[in-house]
PDB file of C-alpha atoms and ligand atoms in Angstrom:
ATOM      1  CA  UNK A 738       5.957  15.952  -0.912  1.00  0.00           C
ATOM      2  CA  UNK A 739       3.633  12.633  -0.326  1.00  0.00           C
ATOM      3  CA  UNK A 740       2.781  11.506  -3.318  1.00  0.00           C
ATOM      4  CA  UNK A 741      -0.586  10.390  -2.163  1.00  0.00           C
ATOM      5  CA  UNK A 742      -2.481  13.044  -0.266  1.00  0.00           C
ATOM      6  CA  UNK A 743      -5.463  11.663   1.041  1.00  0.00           C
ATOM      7  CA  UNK A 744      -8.987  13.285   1.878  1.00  0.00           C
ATOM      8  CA  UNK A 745     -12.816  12.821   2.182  1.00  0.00           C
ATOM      9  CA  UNK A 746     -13.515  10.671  -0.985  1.00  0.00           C
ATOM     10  CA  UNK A 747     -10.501   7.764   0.013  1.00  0.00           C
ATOM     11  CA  UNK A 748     -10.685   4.839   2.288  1.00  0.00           C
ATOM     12  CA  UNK A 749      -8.417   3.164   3.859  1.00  0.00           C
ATOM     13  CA  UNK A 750      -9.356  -0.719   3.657  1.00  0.00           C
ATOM     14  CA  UNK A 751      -7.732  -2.944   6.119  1.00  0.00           C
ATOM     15  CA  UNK A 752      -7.788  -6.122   5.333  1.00  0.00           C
ATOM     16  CA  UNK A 753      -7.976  -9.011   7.909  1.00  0.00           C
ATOM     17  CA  UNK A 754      -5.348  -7.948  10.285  1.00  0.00           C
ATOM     18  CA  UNK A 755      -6.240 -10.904  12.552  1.00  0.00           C
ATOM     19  CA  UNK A 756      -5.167 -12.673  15.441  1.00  0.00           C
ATOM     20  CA  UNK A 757      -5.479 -16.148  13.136  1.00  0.00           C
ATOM     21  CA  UNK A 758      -3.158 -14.668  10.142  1.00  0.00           C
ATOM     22  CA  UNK A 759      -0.129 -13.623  12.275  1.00  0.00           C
ATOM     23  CA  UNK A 760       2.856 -15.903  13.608  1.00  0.00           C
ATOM     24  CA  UNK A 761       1.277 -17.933  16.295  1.00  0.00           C
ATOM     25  CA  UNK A 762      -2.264 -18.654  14.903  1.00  0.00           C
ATOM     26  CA  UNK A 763      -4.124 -20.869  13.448  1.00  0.00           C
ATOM     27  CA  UNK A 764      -3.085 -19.555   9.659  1.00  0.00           C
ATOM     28  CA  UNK A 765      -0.255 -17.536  10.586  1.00  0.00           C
ATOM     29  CA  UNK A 766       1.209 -15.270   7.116  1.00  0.00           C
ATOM     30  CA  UNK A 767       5.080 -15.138   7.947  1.00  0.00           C
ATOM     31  CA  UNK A 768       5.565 -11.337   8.729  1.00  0.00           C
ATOM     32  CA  UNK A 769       1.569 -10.792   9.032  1.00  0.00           C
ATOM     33  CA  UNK A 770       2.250  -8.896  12.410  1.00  0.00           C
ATOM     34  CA  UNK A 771       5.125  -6.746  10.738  1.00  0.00           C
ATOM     35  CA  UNK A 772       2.451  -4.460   8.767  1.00  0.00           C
ATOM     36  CA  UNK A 773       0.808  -3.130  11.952  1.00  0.00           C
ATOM     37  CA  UNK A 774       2.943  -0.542  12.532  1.00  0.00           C
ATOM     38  CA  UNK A 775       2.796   1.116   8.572  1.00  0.00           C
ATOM     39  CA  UNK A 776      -1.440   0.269   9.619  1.00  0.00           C
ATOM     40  CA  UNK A 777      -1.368   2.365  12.552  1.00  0.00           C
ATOM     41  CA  UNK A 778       0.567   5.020  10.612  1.00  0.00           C
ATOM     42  CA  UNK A 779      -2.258   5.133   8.265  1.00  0.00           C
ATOM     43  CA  UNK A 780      -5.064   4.504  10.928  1.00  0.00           C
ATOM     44  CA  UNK A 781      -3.868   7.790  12.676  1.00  0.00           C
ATOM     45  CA  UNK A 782      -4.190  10.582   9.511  1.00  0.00           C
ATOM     46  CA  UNK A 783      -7.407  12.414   9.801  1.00  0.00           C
ATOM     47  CA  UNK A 784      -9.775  12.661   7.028  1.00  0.00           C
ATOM     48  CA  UNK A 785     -10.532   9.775   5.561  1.00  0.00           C
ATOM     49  CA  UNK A 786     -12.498   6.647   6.287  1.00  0.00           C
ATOM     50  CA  UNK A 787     -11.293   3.723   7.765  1.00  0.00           C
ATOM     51  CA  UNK A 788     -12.133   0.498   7.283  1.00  0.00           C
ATOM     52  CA  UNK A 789     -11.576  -3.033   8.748  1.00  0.00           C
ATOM     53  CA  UNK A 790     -12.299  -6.580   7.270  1.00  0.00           C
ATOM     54  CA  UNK A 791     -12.420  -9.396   8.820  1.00  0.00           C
ATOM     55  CA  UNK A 792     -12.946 -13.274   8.041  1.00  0.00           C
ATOM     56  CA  UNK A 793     -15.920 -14.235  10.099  1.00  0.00           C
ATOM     57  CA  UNK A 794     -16.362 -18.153   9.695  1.00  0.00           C
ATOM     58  CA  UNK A 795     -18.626 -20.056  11.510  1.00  0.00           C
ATOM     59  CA  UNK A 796     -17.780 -23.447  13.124  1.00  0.00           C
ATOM     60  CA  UNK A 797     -17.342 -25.837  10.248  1.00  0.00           C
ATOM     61  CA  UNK A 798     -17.300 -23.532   7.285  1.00  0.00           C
ATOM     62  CA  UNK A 799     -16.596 -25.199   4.062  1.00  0.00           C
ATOM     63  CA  UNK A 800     -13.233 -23.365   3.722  1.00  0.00           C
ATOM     64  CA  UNK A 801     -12.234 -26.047   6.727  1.00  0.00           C
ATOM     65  CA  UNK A 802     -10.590 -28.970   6.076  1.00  0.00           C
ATOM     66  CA  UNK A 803     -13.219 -31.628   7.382  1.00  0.00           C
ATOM     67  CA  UNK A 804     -16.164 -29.768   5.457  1.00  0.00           C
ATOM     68  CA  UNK A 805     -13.312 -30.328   1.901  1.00  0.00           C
ATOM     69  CA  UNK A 806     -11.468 -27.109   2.266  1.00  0.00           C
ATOM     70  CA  UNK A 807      -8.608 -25.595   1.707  1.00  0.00           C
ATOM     71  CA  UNK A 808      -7.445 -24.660   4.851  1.00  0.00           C
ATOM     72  CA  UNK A 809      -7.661 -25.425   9.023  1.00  0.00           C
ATOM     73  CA  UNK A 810     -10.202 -23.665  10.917  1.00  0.00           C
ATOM     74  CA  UNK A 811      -9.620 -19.778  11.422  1.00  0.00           C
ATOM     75  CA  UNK A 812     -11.401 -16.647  12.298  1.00  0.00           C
ATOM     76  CA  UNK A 813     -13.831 -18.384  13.743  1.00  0.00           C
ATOM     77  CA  UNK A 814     -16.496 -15.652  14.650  1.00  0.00           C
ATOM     78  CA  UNK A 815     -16.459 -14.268  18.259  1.00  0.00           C
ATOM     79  CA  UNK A 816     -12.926 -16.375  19.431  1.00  0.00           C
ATOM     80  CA  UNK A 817      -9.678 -15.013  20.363  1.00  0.00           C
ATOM     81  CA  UNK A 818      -8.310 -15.882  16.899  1.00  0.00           C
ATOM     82  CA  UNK A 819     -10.576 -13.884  15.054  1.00  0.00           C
ATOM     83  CA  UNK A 820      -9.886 -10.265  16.443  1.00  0.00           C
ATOM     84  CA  UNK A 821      -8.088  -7.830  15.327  1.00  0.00           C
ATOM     85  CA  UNK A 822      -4.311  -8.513  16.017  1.00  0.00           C
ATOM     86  CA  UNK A 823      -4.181  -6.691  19.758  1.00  0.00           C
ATOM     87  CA  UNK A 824      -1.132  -4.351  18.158  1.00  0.00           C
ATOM     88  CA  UNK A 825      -3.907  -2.554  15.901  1.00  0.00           C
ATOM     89  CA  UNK A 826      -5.739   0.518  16.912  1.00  0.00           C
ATOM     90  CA  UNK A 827      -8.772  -0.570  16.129  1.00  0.00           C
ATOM     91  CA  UNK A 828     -10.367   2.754  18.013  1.00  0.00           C
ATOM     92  CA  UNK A 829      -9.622   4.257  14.844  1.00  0.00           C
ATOM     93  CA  UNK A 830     -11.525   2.099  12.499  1.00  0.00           C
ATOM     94  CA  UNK A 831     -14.688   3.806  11.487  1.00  0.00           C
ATOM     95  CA  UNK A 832     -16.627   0.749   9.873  1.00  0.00           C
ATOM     96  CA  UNK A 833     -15.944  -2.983  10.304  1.00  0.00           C
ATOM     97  CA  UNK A 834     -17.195  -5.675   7.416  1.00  0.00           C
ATOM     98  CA  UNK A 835     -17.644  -8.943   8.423  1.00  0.00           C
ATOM     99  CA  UNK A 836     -17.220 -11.749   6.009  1.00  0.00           C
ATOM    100  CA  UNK A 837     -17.268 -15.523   5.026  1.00  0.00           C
ATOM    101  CA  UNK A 838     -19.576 -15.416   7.619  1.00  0.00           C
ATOM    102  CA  UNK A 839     -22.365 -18.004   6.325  1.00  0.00           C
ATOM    103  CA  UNK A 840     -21.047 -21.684   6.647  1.00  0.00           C
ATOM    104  CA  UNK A 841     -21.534 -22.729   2.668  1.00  0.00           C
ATOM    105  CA  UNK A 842     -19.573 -19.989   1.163  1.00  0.00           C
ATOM    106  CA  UNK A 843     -15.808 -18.298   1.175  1.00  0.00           C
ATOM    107  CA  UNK A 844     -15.597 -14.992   0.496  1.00  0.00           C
ATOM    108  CA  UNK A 845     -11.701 -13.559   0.140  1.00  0.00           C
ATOM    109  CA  UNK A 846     -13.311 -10.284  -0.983  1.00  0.00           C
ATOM    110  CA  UNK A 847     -14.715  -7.624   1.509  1.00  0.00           C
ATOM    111  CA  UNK A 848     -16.958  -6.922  -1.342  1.00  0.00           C
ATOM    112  CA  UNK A 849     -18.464 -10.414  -1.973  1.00  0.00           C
ATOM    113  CA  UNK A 850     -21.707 -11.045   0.587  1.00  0.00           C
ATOM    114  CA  UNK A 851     -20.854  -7.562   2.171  1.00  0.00           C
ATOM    115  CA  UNK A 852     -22.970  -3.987   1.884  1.00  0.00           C
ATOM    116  CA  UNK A 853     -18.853  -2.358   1.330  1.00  0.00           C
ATOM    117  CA  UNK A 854     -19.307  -1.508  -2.298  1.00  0.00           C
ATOM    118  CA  UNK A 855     -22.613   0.648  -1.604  1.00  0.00           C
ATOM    119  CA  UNK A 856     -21.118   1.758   2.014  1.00  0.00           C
ATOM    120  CA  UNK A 857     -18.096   3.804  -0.023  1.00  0.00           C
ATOM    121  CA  UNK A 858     -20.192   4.865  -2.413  1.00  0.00           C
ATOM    122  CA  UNK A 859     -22.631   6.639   0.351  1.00  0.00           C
ATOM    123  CA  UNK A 860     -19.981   8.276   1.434  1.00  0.00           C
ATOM    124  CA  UNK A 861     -18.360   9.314  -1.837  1.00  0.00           C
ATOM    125  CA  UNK A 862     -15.492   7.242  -1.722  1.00  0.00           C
ATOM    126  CA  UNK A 863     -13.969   7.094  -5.055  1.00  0.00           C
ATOM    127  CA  UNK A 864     -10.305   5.694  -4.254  1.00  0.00           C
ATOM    128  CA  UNK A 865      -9.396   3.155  -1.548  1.00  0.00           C
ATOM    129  CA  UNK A 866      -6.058   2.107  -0.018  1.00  0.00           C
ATOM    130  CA  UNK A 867      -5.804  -1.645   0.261  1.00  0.00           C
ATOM    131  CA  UNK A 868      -3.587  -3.130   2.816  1.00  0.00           C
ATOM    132  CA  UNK A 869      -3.768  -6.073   5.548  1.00  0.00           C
ATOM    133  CA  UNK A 870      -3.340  -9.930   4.795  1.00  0.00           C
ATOM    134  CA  UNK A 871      -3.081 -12.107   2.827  1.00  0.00           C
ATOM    135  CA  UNK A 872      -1.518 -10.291  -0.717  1.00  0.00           C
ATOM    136  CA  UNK A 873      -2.632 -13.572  -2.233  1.00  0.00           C
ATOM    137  CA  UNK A 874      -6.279 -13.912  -1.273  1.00  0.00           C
ATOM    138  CA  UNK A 875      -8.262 -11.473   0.644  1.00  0.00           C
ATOM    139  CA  UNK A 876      -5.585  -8.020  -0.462  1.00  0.00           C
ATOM    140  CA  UNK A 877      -5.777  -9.577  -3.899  1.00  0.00           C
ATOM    141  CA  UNK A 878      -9.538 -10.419  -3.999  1.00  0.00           C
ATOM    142  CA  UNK A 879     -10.696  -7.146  -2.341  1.00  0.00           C
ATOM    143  CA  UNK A 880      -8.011  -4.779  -4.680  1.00  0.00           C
ATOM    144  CA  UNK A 881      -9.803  -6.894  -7.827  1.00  0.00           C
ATOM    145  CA  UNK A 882     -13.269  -6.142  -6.602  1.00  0.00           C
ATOM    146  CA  UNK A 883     -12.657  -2.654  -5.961  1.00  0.00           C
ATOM    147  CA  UNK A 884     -11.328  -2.024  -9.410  1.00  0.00           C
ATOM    148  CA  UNK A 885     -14.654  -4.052 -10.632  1.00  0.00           C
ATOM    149  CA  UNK A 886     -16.426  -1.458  -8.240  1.00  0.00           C
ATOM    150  CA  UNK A 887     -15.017   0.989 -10.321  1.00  0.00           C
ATOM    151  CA  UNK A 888     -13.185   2.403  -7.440  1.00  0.00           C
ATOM    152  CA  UNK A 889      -9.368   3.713  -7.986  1.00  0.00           C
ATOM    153  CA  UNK A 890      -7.706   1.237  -5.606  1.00  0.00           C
ATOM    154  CA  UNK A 891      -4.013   1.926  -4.277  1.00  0.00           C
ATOM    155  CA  UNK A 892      -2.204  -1.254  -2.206  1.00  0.00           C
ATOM    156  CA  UNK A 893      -0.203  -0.319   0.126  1.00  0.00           C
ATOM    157  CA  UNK A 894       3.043  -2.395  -0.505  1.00  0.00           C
ATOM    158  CA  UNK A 895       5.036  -2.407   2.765  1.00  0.00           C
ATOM    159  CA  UNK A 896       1.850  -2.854   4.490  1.00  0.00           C
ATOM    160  CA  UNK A 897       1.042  -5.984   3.288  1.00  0.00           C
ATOM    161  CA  UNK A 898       2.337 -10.040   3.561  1.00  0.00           C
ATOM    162  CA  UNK A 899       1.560 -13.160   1.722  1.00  0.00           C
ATOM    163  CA  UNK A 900       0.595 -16.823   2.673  1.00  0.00           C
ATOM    164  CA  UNK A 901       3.091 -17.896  -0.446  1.00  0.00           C
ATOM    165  CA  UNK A 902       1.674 -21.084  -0.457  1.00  0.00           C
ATOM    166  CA  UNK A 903       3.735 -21.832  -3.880  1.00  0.00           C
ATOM    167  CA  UNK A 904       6.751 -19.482  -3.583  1.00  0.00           C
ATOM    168  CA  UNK A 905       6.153 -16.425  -5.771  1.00  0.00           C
ATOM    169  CA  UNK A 906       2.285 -16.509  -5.206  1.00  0.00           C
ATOM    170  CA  UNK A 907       2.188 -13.210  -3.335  1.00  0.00           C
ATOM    171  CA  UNK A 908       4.239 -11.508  -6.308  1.00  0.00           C
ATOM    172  CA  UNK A 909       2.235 -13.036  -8.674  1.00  0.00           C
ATOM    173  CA  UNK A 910      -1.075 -11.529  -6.847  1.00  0.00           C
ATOM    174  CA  UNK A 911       0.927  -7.798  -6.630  1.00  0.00           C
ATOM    175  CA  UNK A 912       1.658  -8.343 -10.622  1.00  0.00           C
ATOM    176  CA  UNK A 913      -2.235  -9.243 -10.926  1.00  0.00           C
ATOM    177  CA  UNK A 914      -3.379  -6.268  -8.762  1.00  0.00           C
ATOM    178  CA  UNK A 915      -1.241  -4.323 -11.383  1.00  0.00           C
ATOM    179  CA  UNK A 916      -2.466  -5.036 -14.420  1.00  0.00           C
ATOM    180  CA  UNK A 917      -5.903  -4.491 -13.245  1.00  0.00           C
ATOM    181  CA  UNK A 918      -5.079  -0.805 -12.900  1.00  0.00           C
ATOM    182  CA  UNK A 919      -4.517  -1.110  -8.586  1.00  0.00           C
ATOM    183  CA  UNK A 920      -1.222   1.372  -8.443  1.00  0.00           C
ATOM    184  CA  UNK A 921       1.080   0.496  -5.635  1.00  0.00           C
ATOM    185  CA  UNK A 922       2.313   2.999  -2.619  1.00  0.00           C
ATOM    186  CA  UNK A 923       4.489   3.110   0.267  1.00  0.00           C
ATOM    187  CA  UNK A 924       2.786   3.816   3.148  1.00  0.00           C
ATOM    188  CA  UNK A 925       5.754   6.673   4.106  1.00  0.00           C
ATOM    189  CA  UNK A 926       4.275   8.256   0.740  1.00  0.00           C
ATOM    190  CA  UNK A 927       0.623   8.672   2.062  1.00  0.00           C
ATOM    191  CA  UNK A 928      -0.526  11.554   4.361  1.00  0.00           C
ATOM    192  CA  UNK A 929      -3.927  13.221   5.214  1.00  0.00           C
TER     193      UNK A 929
HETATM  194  C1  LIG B1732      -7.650 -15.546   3.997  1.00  0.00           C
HETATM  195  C2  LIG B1732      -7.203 -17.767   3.632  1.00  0.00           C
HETATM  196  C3  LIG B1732      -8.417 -18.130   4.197  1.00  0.00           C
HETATM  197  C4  LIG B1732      -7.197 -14.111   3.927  1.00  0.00           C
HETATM  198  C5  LIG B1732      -8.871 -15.877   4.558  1.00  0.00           C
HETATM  199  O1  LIG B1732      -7.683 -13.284   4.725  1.00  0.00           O
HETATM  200  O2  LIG B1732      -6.337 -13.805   3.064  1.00  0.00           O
HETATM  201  N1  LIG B1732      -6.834 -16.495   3.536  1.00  0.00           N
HETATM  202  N2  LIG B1732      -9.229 -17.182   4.657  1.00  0.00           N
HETATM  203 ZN1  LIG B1733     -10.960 -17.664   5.858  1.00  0.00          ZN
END
């Protein structure tokens, strides 16, 4: 038996499963490209809604490292880096969020500068299913939110990597996401 059977009032959340995050671009997560398949899985049971975030800078955002930032540019909107990793069927996805996408502010969350929160709860969403990259900023941020939301929020564990910046970081984020009530699944362990 699944331990998660999924229906009408869950969402699946993809997070940022971008061209830019996986090995070869311009942020790559090591092993970003390894959670499409357990995606797909998920993308494919009936029932539920899916959807897809997506970091959607503009040319010099501040998270870029000549505006100050943190990081080199990525996910800038409407280039090759900032699609959906080509691997993902993105047919399936029923809603996409765009974020980050005003040049003075980051946004890890899908939540933060997004209509998400009052999209899921138009539909009667009550519990999502986090997965996607990074575990350490936009899974993390997004799982937080949700619980903030007031959403049961379930991340998906073999479905998603971390930047690990400072070794341990992505654990550290998963240990986070615990203690803020997220529970954690397998994605064999989910079904329609
Ligand atoms: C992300 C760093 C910068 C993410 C986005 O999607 O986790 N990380 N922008
Ligand atoms: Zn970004």
């Amino acid at each position: 038996m699944p331990e998660f059977a999924v229906g009408a009032s869950d969402a699946l959340v993809v997070v940022d499963l971008q061209v830019d995050f996986c090995p070869g671009g311009a942020l790559a997560v090591r092993g970003g490209d390894q959670v499409v398949p357990p995606v797909n899985r998920l993308l494919a049971l009936p029932g539920w809604l899916k959807v897809a975030t997506r970091d959607w800078h503009p040319p010099g955002h501040v998270s870029f490292r000549a505006q100050g930032g943190a990081w080199p540019p990525h996910c800038v909107a409407g280039t090759p880096g900032a699609r959906f990793h080509p691997g993902v069927d993105a047919s399936r996805v029923d809603l996409i969020v765009s974020k980050a996408a005003r040049p003075e502010a980051d946004a890890y969350s899908g939540f933060e500068g997004t209509a998400l929160a009052a999209d899921l709860r138009g539909r009667g969403v009550k519990r999502i299913f986090v997965c996607g990259l990074a575990t350490d900023y936009c899974v993390r941020a997004t799982a937080l939110d949700g619980r903030r939301e007031g959403l049961e929020v379930v991340v998906v564990e073999d479905a998603v990597r971390a930047v690990d910046l400072k070794e341990g970081d992505g654990a550290r984020a998963l240990e986070e996401m615990r203690r803020a009530g997220c529970r954690m699944a397998r994605s064999g362990d989910i079904a329609g």
